[in-house]
mmCIF file of C-alpha atoms and ligand atoms in Angstrom:
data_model
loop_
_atom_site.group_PDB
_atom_site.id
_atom_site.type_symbol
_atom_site.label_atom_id
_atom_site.label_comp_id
_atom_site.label_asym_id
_atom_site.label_seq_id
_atom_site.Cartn_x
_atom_site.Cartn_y
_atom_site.Cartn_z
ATOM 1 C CA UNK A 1 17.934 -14.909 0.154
ATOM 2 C CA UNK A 2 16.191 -12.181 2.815
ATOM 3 C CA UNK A 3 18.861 -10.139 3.847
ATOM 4 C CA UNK A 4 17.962 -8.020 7.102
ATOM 5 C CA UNK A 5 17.905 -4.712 7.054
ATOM 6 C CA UNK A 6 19.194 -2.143 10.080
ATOM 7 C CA UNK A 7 16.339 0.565 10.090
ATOM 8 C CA UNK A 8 15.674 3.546 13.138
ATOM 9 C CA UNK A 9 12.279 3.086 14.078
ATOM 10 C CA UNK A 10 10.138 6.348 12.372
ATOM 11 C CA UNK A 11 10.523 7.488 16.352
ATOM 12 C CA UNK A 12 13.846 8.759 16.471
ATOM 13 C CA UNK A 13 14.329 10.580 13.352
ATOM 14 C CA UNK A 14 13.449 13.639 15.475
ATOM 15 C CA UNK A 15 10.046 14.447 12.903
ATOM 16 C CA UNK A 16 7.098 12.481 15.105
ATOM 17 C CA UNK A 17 6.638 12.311 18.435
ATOM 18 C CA UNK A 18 3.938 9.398 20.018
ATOM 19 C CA UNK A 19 1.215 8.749 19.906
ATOM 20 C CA UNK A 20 0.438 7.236 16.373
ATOM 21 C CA UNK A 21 -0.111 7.872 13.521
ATOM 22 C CA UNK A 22 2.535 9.768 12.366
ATOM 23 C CA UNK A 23 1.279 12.248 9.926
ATOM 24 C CA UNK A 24 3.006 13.576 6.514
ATOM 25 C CA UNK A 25 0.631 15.777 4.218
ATOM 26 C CA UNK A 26 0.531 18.246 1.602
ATOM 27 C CA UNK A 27 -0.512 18.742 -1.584
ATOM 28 C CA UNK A 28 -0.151 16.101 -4.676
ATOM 29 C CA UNK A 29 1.805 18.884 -6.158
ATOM 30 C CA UNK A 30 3.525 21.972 -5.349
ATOM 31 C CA UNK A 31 1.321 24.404 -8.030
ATOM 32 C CA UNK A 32 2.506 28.479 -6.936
ATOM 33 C CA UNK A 33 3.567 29.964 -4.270
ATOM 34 C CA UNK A 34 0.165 31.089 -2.713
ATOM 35 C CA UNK A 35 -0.633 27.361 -2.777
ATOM 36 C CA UNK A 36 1.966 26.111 -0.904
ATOM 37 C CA UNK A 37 2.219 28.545 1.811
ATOM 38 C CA UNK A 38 -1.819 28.480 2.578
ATOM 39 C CA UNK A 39 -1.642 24.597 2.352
ATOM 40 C CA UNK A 40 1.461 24.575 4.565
ATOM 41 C CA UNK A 41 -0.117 27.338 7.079
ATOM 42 C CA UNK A 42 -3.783 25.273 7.147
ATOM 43 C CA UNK A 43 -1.732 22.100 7.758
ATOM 44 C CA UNK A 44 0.741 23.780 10.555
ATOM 45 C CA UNK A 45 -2.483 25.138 12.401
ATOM 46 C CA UNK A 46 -3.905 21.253 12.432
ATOM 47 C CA UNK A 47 -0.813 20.333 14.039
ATOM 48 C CA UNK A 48 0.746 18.607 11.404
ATOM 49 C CA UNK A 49 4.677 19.245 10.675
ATOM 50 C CA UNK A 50 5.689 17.175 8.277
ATOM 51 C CA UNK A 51 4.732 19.016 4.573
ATOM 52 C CA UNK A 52 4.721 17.091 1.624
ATOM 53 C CA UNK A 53 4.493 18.099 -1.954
ATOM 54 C CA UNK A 54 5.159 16.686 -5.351
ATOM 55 C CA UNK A 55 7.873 18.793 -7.189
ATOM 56 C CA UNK A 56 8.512 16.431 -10.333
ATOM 57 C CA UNK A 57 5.471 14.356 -11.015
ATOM 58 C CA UNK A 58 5.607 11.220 -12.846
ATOM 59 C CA UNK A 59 2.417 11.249 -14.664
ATOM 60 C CA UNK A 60 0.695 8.516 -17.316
ATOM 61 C CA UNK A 61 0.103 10.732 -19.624
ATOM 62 C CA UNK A 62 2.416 13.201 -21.405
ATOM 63 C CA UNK A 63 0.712 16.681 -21.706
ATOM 64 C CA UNK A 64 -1.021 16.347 -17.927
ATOM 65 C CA UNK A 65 0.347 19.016 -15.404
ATOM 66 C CA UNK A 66 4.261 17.357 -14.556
ATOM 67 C CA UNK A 67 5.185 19.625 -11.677
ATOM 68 C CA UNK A 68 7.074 22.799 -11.463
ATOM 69 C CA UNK A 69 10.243 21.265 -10.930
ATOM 70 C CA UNK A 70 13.110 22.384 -8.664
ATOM 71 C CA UNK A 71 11.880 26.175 -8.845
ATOM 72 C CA UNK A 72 8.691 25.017 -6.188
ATOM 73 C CA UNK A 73 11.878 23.467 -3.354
ATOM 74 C CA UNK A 74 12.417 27.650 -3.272
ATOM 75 C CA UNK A 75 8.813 27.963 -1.862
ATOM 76 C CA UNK A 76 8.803 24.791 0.364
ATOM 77 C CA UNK A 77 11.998 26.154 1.573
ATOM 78 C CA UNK A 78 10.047 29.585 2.519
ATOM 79 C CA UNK A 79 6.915 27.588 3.727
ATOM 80 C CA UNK A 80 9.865 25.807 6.009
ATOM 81 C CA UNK A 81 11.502 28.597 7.217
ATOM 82 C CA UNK A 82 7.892 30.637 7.972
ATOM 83 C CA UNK A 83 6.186 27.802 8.947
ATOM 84 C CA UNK A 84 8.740 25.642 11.243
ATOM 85 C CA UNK A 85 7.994 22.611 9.171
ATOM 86 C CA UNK A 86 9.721 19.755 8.033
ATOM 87 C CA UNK A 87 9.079 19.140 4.338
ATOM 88 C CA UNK A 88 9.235 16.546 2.146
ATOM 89 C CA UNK A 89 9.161 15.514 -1.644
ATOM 90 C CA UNK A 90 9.572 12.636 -3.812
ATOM 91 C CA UNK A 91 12.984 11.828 -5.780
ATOM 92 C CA UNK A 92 12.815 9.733 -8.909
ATOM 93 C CA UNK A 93 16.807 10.244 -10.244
ATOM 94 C CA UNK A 94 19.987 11.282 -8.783
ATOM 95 C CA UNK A 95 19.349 14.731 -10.197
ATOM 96 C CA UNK A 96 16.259 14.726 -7.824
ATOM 97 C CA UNK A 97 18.276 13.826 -4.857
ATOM 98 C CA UNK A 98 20.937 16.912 -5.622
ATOM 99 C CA UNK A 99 18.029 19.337 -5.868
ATOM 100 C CA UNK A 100 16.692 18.358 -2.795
ATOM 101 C CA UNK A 101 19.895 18.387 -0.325
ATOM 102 C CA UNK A 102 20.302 22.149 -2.285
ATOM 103 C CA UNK A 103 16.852 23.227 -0.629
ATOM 104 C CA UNK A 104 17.250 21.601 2.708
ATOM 105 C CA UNK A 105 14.534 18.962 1.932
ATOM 106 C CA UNK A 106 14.513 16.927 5.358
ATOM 107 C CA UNK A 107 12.753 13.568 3.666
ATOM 108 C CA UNK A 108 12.867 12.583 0.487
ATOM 109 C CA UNK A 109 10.474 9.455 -0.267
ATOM 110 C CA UNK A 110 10.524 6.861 -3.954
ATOM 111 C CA UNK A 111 7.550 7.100 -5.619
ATOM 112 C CA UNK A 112 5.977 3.441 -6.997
ATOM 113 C CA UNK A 113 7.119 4.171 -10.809
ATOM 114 C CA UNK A 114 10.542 4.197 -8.916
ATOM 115 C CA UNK A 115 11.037 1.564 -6.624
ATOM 116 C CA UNK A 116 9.898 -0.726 -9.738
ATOM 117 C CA UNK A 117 13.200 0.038 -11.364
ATOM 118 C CA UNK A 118 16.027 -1.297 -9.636
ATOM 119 C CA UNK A 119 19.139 1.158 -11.855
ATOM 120 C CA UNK A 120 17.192 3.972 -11.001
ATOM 121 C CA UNK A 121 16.695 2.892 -6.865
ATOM 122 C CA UNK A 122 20.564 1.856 -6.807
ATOM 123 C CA UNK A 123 21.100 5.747 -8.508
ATOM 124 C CA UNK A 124 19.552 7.383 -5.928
ATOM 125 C CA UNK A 125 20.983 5.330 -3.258
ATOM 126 C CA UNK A 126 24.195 5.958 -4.359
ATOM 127 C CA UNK A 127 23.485 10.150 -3.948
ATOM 128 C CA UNK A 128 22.155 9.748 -0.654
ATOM 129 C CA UNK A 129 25.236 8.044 0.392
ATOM 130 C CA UNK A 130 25.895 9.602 3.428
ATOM 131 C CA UNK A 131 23.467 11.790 4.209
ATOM 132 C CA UNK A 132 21.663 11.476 6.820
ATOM 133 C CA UNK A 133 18.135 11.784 5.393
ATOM 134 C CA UNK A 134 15.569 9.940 5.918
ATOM 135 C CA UNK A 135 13.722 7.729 3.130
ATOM 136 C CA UNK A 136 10.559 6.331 2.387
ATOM 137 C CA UNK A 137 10.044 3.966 -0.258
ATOM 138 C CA UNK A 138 6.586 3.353 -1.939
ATOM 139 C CA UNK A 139 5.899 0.136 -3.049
ATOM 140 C CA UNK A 140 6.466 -0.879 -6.195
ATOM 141 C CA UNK A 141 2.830 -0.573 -8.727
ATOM 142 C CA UNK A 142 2.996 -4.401 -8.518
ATOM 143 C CA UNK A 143 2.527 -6.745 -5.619
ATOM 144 C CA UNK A 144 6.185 -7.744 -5.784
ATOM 145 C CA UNK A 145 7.242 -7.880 -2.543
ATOM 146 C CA UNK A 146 11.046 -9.113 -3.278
ATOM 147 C CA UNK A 147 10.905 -5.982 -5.794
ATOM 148 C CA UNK A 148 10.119 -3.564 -3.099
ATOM 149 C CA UNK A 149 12.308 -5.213 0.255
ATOM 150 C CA UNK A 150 14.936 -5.077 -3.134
ATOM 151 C CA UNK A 151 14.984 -1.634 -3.333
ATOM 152 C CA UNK A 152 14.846 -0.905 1.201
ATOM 153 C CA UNK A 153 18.402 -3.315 0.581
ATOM 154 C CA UNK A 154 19.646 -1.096 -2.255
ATOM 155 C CA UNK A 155 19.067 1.896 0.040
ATOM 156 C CA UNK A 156 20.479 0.374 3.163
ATOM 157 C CA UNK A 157 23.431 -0.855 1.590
ATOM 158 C CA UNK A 158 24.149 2.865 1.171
ATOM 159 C CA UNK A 159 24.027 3.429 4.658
ATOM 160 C CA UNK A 160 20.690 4.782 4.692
ATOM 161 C CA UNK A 161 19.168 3.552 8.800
ATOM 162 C CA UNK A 162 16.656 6.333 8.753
ATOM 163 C CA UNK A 163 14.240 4.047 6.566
ATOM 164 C CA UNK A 164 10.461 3.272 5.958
ATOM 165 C CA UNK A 165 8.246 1.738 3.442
ATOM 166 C CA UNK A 166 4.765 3.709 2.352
ATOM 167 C CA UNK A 167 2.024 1.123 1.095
ATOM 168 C CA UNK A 168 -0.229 2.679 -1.370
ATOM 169 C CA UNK A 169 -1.503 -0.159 -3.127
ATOM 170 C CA UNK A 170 -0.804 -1.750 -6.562
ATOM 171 C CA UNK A 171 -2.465 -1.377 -10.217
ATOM 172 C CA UNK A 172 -5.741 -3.167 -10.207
ATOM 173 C CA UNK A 173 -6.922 -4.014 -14.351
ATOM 174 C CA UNK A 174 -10.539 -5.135 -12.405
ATOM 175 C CA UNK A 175 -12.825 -2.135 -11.286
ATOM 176 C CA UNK A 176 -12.638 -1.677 -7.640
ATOM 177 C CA UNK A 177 -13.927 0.321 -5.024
ATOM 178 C CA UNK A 178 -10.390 2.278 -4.547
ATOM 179 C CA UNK A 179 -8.087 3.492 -7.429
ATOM 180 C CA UNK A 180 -5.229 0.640 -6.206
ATOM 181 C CA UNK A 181 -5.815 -2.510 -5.028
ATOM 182 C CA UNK A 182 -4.697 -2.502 -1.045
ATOM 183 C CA UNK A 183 -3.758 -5.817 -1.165
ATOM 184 C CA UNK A 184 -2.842 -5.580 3.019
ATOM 185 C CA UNK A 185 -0.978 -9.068 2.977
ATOM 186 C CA UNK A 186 1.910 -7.345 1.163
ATOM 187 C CA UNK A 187 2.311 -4.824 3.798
ATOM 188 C CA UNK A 188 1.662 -7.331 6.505
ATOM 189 C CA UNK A 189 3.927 -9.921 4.838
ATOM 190 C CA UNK A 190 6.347 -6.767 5.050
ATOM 191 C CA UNK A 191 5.983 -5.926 8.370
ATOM 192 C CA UNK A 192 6.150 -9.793 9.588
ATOM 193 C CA UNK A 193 9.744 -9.982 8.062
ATOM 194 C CA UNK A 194 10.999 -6.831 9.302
ATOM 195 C CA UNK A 195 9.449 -5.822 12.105
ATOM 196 C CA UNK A 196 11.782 -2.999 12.542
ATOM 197 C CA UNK A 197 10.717 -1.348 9.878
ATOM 198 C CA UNK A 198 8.316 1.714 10.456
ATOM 199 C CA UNK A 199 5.480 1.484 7.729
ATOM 200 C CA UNK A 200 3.163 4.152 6.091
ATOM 201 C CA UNK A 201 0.326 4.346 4.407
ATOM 202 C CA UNK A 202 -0.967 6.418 1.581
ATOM 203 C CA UNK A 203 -4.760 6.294 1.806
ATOM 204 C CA UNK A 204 -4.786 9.269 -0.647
ATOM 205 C CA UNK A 205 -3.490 7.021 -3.661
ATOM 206 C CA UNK A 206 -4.931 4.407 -2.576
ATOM 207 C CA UNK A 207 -8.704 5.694 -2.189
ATOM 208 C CA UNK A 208 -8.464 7.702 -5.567
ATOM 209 C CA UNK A 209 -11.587 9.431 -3.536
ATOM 210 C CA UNK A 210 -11.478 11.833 -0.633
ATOM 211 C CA UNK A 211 -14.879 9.457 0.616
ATOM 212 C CA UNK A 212 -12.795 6.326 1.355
ATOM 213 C CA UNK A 213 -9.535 8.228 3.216
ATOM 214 C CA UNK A 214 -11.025 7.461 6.515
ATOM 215 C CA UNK A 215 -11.603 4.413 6.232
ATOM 216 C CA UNK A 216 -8.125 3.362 4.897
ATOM 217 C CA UNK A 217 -6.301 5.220 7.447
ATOM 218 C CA UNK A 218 -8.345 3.396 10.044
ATOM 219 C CA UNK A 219 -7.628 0.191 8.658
ATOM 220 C CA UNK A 220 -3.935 1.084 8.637
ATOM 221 C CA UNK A 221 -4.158 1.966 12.152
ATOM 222 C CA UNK A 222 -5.273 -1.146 13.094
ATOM 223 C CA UNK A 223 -3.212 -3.354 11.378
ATOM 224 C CA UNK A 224 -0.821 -1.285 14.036
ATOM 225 C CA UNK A 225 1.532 0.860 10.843
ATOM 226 C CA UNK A 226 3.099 4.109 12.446
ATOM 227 C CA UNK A 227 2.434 6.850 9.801
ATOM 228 C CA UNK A 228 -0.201 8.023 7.409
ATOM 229 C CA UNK A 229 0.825 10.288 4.636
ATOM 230 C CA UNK A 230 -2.090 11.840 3.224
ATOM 231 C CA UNK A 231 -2.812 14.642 0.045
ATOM 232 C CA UNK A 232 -4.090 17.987 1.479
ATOM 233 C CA UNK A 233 -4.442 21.042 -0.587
ATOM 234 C CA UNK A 234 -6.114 25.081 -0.343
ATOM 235 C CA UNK A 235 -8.475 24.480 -2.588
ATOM 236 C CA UNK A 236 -8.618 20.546 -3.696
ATOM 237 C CA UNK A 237 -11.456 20.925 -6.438
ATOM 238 C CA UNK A 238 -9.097 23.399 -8.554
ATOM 239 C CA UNK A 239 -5.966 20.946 -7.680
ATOM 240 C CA UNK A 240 -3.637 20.077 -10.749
ATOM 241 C CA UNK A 241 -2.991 16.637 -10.357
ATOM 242 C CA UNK A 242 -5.142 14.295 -7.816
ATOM 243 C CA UNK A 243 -8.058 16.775 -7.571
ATOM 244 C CA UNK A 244 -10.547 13.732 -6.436
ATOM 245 C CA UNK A 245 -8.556 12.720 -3.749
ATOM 246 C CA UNK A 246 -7.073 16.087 -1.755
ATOM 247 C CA UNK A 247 -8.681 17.054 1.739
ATOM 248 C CA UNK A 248 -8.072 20.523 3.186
ATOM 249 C CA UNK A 249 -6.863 21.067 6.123
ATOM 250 C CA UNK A 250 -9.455 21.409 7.805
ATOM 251 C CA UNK A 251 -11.228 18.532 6.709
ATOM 252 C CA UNK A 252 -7.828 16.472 7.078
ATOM 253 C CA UNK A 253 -7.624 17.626 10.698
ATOM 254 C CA UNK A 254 -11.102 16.252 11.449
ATOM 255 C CA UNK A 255 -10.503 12.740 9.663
ATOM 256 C CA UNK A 256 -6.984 12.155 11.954
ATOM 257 C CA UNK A 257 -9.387 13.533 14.989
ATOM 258 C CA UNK A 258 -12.271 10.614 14.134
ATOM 259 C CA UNK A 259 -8.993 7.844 13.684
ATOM 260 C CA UNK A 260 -9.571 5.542 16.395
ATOM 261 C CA UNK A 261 -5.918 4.580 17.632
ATOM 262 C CA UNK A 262 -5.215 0.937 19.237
ATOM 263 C CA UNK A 263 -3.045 0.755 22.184
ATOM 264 C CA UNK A 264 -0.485 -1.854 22.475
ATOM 265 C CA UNK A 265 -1.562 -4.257 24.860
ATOM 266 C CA UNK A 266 2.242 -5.241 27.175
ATOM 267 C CA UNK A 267 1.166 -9.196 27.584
ATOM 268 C CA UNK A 268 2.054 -9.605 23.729
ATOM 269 C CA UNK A 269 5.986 -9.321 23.637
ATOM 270 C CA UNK A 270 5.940 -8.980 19.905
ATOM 271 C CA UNK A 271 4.510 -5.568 20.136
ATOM 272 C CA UNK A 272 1.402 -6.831 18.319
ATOM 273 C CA UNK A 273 -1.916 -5.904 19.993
ATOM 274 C CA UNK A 274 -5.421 -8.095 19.755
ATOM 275 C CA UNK A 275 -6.970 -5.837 17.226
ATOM 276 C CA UNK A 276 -3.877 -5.627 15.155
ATOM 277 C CA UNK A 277 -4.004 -9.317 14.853
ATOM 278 C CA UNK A 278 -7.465 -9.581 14.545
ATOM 279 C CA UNK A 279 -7.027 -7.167 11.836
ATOM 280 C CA UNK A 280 -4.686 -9.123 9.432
ATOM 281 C CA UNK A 281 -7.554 -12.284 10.261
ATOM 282 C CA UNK A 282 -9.785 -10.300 8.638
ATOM 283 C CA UNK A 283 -6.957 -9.196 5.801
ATOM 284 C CA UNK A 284 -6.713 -12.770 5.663
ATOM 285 C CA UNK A 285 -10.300 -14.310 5.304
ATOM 286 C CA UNK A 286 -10.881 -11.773 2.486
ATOM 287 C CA UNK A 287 -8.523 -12.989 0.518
ATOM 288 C CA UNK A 288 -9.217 -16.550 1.174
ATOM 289 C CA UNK A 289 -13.223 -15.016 -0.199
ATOM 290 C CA UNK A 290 -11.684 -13.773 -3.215
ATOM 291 C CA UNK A 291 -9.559 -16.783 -3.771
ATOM 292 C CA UNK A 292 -12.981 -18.738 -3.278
ATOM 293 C CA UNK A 293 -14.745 -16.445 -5.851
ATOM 294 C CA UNK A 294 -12.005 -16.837 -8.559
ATOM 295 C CA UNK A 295 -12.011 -21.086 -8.212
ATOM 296 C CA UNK A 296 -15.369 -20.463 -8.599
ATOM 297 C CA UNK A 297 -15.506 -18.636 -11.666
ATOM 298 C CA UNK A 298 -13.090 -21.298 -12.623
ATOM 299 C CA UNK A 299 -15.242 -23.778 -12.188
ATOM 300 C CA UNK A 300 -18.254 -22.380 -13.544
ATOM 301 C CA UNK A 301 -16.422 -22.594 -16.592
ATOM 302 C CA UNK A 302 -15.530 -25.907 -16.401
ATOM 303 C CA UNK A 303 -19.009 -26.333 -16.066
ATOM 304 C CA UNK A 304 -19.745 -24.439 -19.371
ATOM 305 C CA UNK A 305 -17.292 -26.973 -20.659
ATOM 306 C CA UNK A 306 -18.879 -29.581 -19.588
ATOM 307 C CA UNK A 307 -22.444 -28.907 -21.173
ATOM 308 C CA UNK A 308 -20.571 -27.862 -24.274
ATOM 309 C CA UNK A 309 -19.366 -31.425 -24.747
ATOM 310 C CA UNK A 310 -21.333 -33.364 -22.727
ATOM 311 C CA UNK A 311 -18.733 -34.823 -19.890
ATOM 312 C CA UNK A 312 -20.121 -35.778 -16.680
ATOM 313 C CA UNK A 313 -19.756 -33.784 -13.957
ATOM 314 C CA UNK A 314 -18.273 -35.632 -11.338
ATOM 315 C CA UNK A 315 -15.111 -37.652 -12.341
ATOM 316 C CA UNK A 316 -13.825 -39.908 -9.311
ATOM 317 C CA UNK A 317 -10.628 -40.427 -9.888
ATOM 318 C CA UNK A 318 -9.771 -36.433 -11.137
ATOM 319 C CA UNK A 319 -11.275 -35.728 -7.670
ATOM 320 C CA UNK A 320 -9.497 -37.725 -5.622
ATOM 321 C CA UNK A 321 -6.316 -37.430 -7.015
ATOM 322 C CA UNK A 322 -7.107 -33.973 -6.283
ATOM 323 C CA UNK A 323 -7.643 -34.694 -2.484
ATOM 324 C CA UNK A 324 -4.431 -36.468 -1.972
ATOM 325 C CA UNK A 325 -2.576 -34.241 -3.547
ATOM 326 C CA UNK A 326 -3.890 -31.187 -1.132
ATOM 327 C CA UNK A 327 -3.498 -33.646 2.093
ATOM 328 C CA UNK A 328 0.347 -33.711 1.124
ATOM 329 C CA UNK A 329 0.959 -30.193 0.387
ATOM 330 C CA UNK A 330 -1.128 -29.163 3.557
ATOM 331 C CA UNK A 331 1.830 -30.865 5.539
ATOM 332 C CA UNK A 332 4.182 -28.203 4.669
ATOM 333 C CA UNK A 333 1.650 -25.216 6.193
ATOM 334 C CA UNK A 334 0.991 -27.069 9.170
ATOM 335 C CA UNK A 335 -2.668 -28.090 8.930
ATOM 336 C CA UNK A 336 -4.391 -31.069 10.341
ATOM 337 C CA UNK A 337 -5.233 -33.542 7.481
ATOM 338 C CA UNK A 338 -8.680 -33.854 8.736
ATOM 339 C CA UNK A 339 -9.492 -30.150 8.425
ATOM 340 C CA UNK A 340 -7.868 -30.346 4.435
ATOM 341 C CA UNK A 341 -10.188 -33.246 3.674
ATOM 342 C CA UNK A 342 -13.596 -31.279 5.032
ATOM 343 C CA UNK A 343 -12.812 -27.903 3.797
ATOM 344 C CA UNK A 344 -11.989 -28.938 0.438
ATOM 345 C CA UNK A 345 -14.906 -31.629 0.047
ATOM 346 C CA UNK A 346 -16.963 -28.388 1.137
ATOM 347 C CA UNK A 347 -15.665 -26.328 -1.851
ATOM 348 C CA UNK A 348 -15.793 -29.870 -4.534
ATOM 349 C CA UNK A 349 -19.541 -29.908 -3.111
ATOM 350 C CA UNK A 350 -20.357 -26.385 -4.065
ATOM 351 C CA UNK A 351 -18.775 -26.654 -7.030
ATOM 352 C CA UNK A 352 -20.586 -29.722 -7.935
ATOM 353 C CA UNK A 353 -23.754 -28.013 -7.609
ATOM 354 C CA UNK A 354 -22.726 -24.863 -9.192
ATOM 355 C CA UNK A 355 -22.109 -27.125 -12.411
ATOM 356 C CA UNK A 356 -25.096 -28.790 -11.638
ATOM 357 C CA UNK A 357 -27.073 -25.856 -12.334
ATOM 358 C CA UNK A 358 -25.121 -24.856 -15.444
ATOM 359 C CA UNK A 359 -26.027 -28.217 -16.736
ATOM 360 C CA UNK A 360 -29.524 -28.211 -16.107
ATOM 361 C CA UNK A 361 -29.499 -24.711 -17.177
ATOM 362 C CA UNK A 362 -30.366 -23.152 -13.802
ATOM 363 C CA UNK A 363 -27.209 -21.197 -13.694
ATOM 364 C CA UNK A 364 -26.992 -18.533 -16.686
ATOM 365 C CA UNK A 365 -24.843 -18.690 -19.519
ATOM 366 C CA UNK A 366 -21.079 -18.479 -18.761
ATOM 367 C CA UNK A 367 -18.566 -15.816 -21.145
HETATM 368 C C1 PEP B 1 2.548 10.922 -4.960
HETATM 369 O O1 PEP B 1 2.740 10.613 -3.778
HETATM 370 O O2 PEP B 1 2.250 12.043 -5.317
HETATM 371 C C2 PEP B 1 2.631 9.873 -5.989
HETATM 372 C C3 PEP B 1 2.870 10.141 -7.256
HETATM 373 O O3 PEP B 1 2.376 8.673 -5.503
HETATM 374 P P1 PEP B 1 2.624 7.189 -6.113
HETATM 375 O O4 PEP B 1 4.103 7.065 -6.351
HETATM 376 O O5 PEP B 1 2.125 6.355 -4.982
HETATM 377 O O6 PEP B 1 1.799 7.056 -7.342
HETATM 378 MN MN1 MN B 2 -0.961 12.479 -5.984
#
């Protein structure tokens, strides 16, 4: 059962002033001293005050570079203090959360590996019981939804108002053209239950590629989210962890300059403007594509089938059993039965002449 959550829009935790996006970056990982405070200073002089760093990193393979641990908070506390920044760093166990209220860490964000694993989530809620930090949860590396609004309850049930949710995509087993698998209707399934609730994105983990960051961050600004939090680093090609994917500052302070922002338009009391809708349409019709594409490959094997044992193609009865069962379920989305019938004798007809072609041999050999 959706419980609702009582969040403080991003805008009055005191870090980001108007106009959007909201900007957290930093390095992957917090690597020496000299790193931090040229990354921070680089950053500062783009404008950007909110510093992010990875102090314990939860990597997928033992042996790869794990972080320095609470020893680096020391020189995101000095990059702080020199700097006038607000930093930030991700918590993965109550230990975490100590370490950071120590240093004066002013945001503390779950990391996906995290907010997968409700004991852990309901740990650190229970440290940051009455503090009045500010969290960020990632989503989980799943397109769970219930997992992730799970873990936001967890950490409002500890009294925690000052919360957001970061998307930065979900494990993909298919090759893609980003290292996660946006997947937008999560986010925009998120942000349709709880408006409230300020949302992020992480193009960085989601590109996997410094190439793509723009265009993620652009895509996040028009489906209307308030912050982007994005890797930065010195000297990216010699980074640790997430070399591929780390702008400098420089670079990072021309991408936010090229970011096209979308202005609310008033005449839409629910705060969504025409481009932000227009934007999920298109989240929207790509799925329905890809949907398309997999019934498809479907079946195209069916047809494989088919010629393997010699059925016909066309079976009456399968098909319009098929039909009357869509009609009914279309009631509960709302859709007039006349549209059901002609979209779905489209796709029957394309599929019949996909397997048409397998059979004649027209269409090559299916795996
Ligand atoms: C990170 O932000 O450095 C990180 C590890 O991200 P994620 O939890 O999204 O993998
Ligand atoms: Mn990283």
């Amino acid at each position: 059962m959706a419980k609702t959550l009582d969040t403080v829009p991003v805008w009055d935790w005191g870090f980001f002033t108007e106009p959007k996006p909201c900007v957290i970056a930093g390095p992957c990982s917090a690597e020496t001293e000299e790193q931090v405070m040229a990354t921070a200073k680089g950053l500062v002089e783009q404008g950007i005050h909110m510093f992010r760093a990875g102090i314990w990193k939860p990597r997928t393979h033992p042996g790869c570079f794990e972080g320095v641990g609470a020893p680096a908070l020391k020189w995101m506390q000095k990059a702080k203090q020199e700097y006038g920044l607000k930093i930030c760093t991700e918590v993965a166990s109550e230990k975490h959360v100590y370490e950071c209220l120590k240093y004066g860490v002013d945001l503390v964000w779950l990391g996906a590996r995290t907010t997968g694993n409700p004991f852990l989530v309901q740990e650190i809620a229970d440290a940051l019981r009455d503090t009045d930090i500010p969290v960020l949860v990632k989503n989980p590396m799943n397109p769970d939804l219930d997992l992730w609004i799970g873990a936001l309850e967890r950490l409002n049930g500890a009294g925690i108002k000052k919360l957001g949710a970061i998307q930065r995509g979900f494990t993909s087993y298919e090759k893609i053209r980003y290292r996660n698998n946006p997947q937008w209707q999560v986010a925009v399934e998120l942000r349709s239950r709880y408006p409230e609730l300020s949302i992020f994105t992480d193009p960085s983990h989601l590109a996997g590629k410094r190439d793509y960051i723009q265009e993620l961050s652009q895509r996040s600004l028009d489906l209307g989210f308030e912050g982007l939090m994005i890797e930065s680093h010195c000297n990216p090609v010699c980074a640790l962890s997430d070399a591929g994917q780390q702008l400098t500052p420089e670079a990072l302070g021309e991408l936010l300059a090229s970011l096209v922002v979308r202005t609310p338009e008033p005449a839409l009391a629910n705060k969504e403007t025409i481009d932000q809708l227009r934007a999920q349409i298109d989240v929207i019709d790509e799925n329905l594509l890809h949907t398309l594409g997999q019934r498809m490959k479907v079946s195209r094997q069916i047809g494989q089938y088919k010629k393997e044992n010699n059925v016909a193609i066309v079976q009456a009865s399968r098909w319009d059993s098929l039909l009357a069962n869509m009609v009914e379920k279309s009631k509960a989305y709302n859709l007039p039965e006349e549209f059901v019938r002609d979209v779905f004798n489209a796709i029957h007809e394309a599929s019949v002449q996909v397997q048409n072609e397998i059979l004649s041999g027209e269409q090559p050999e299916q795996k």
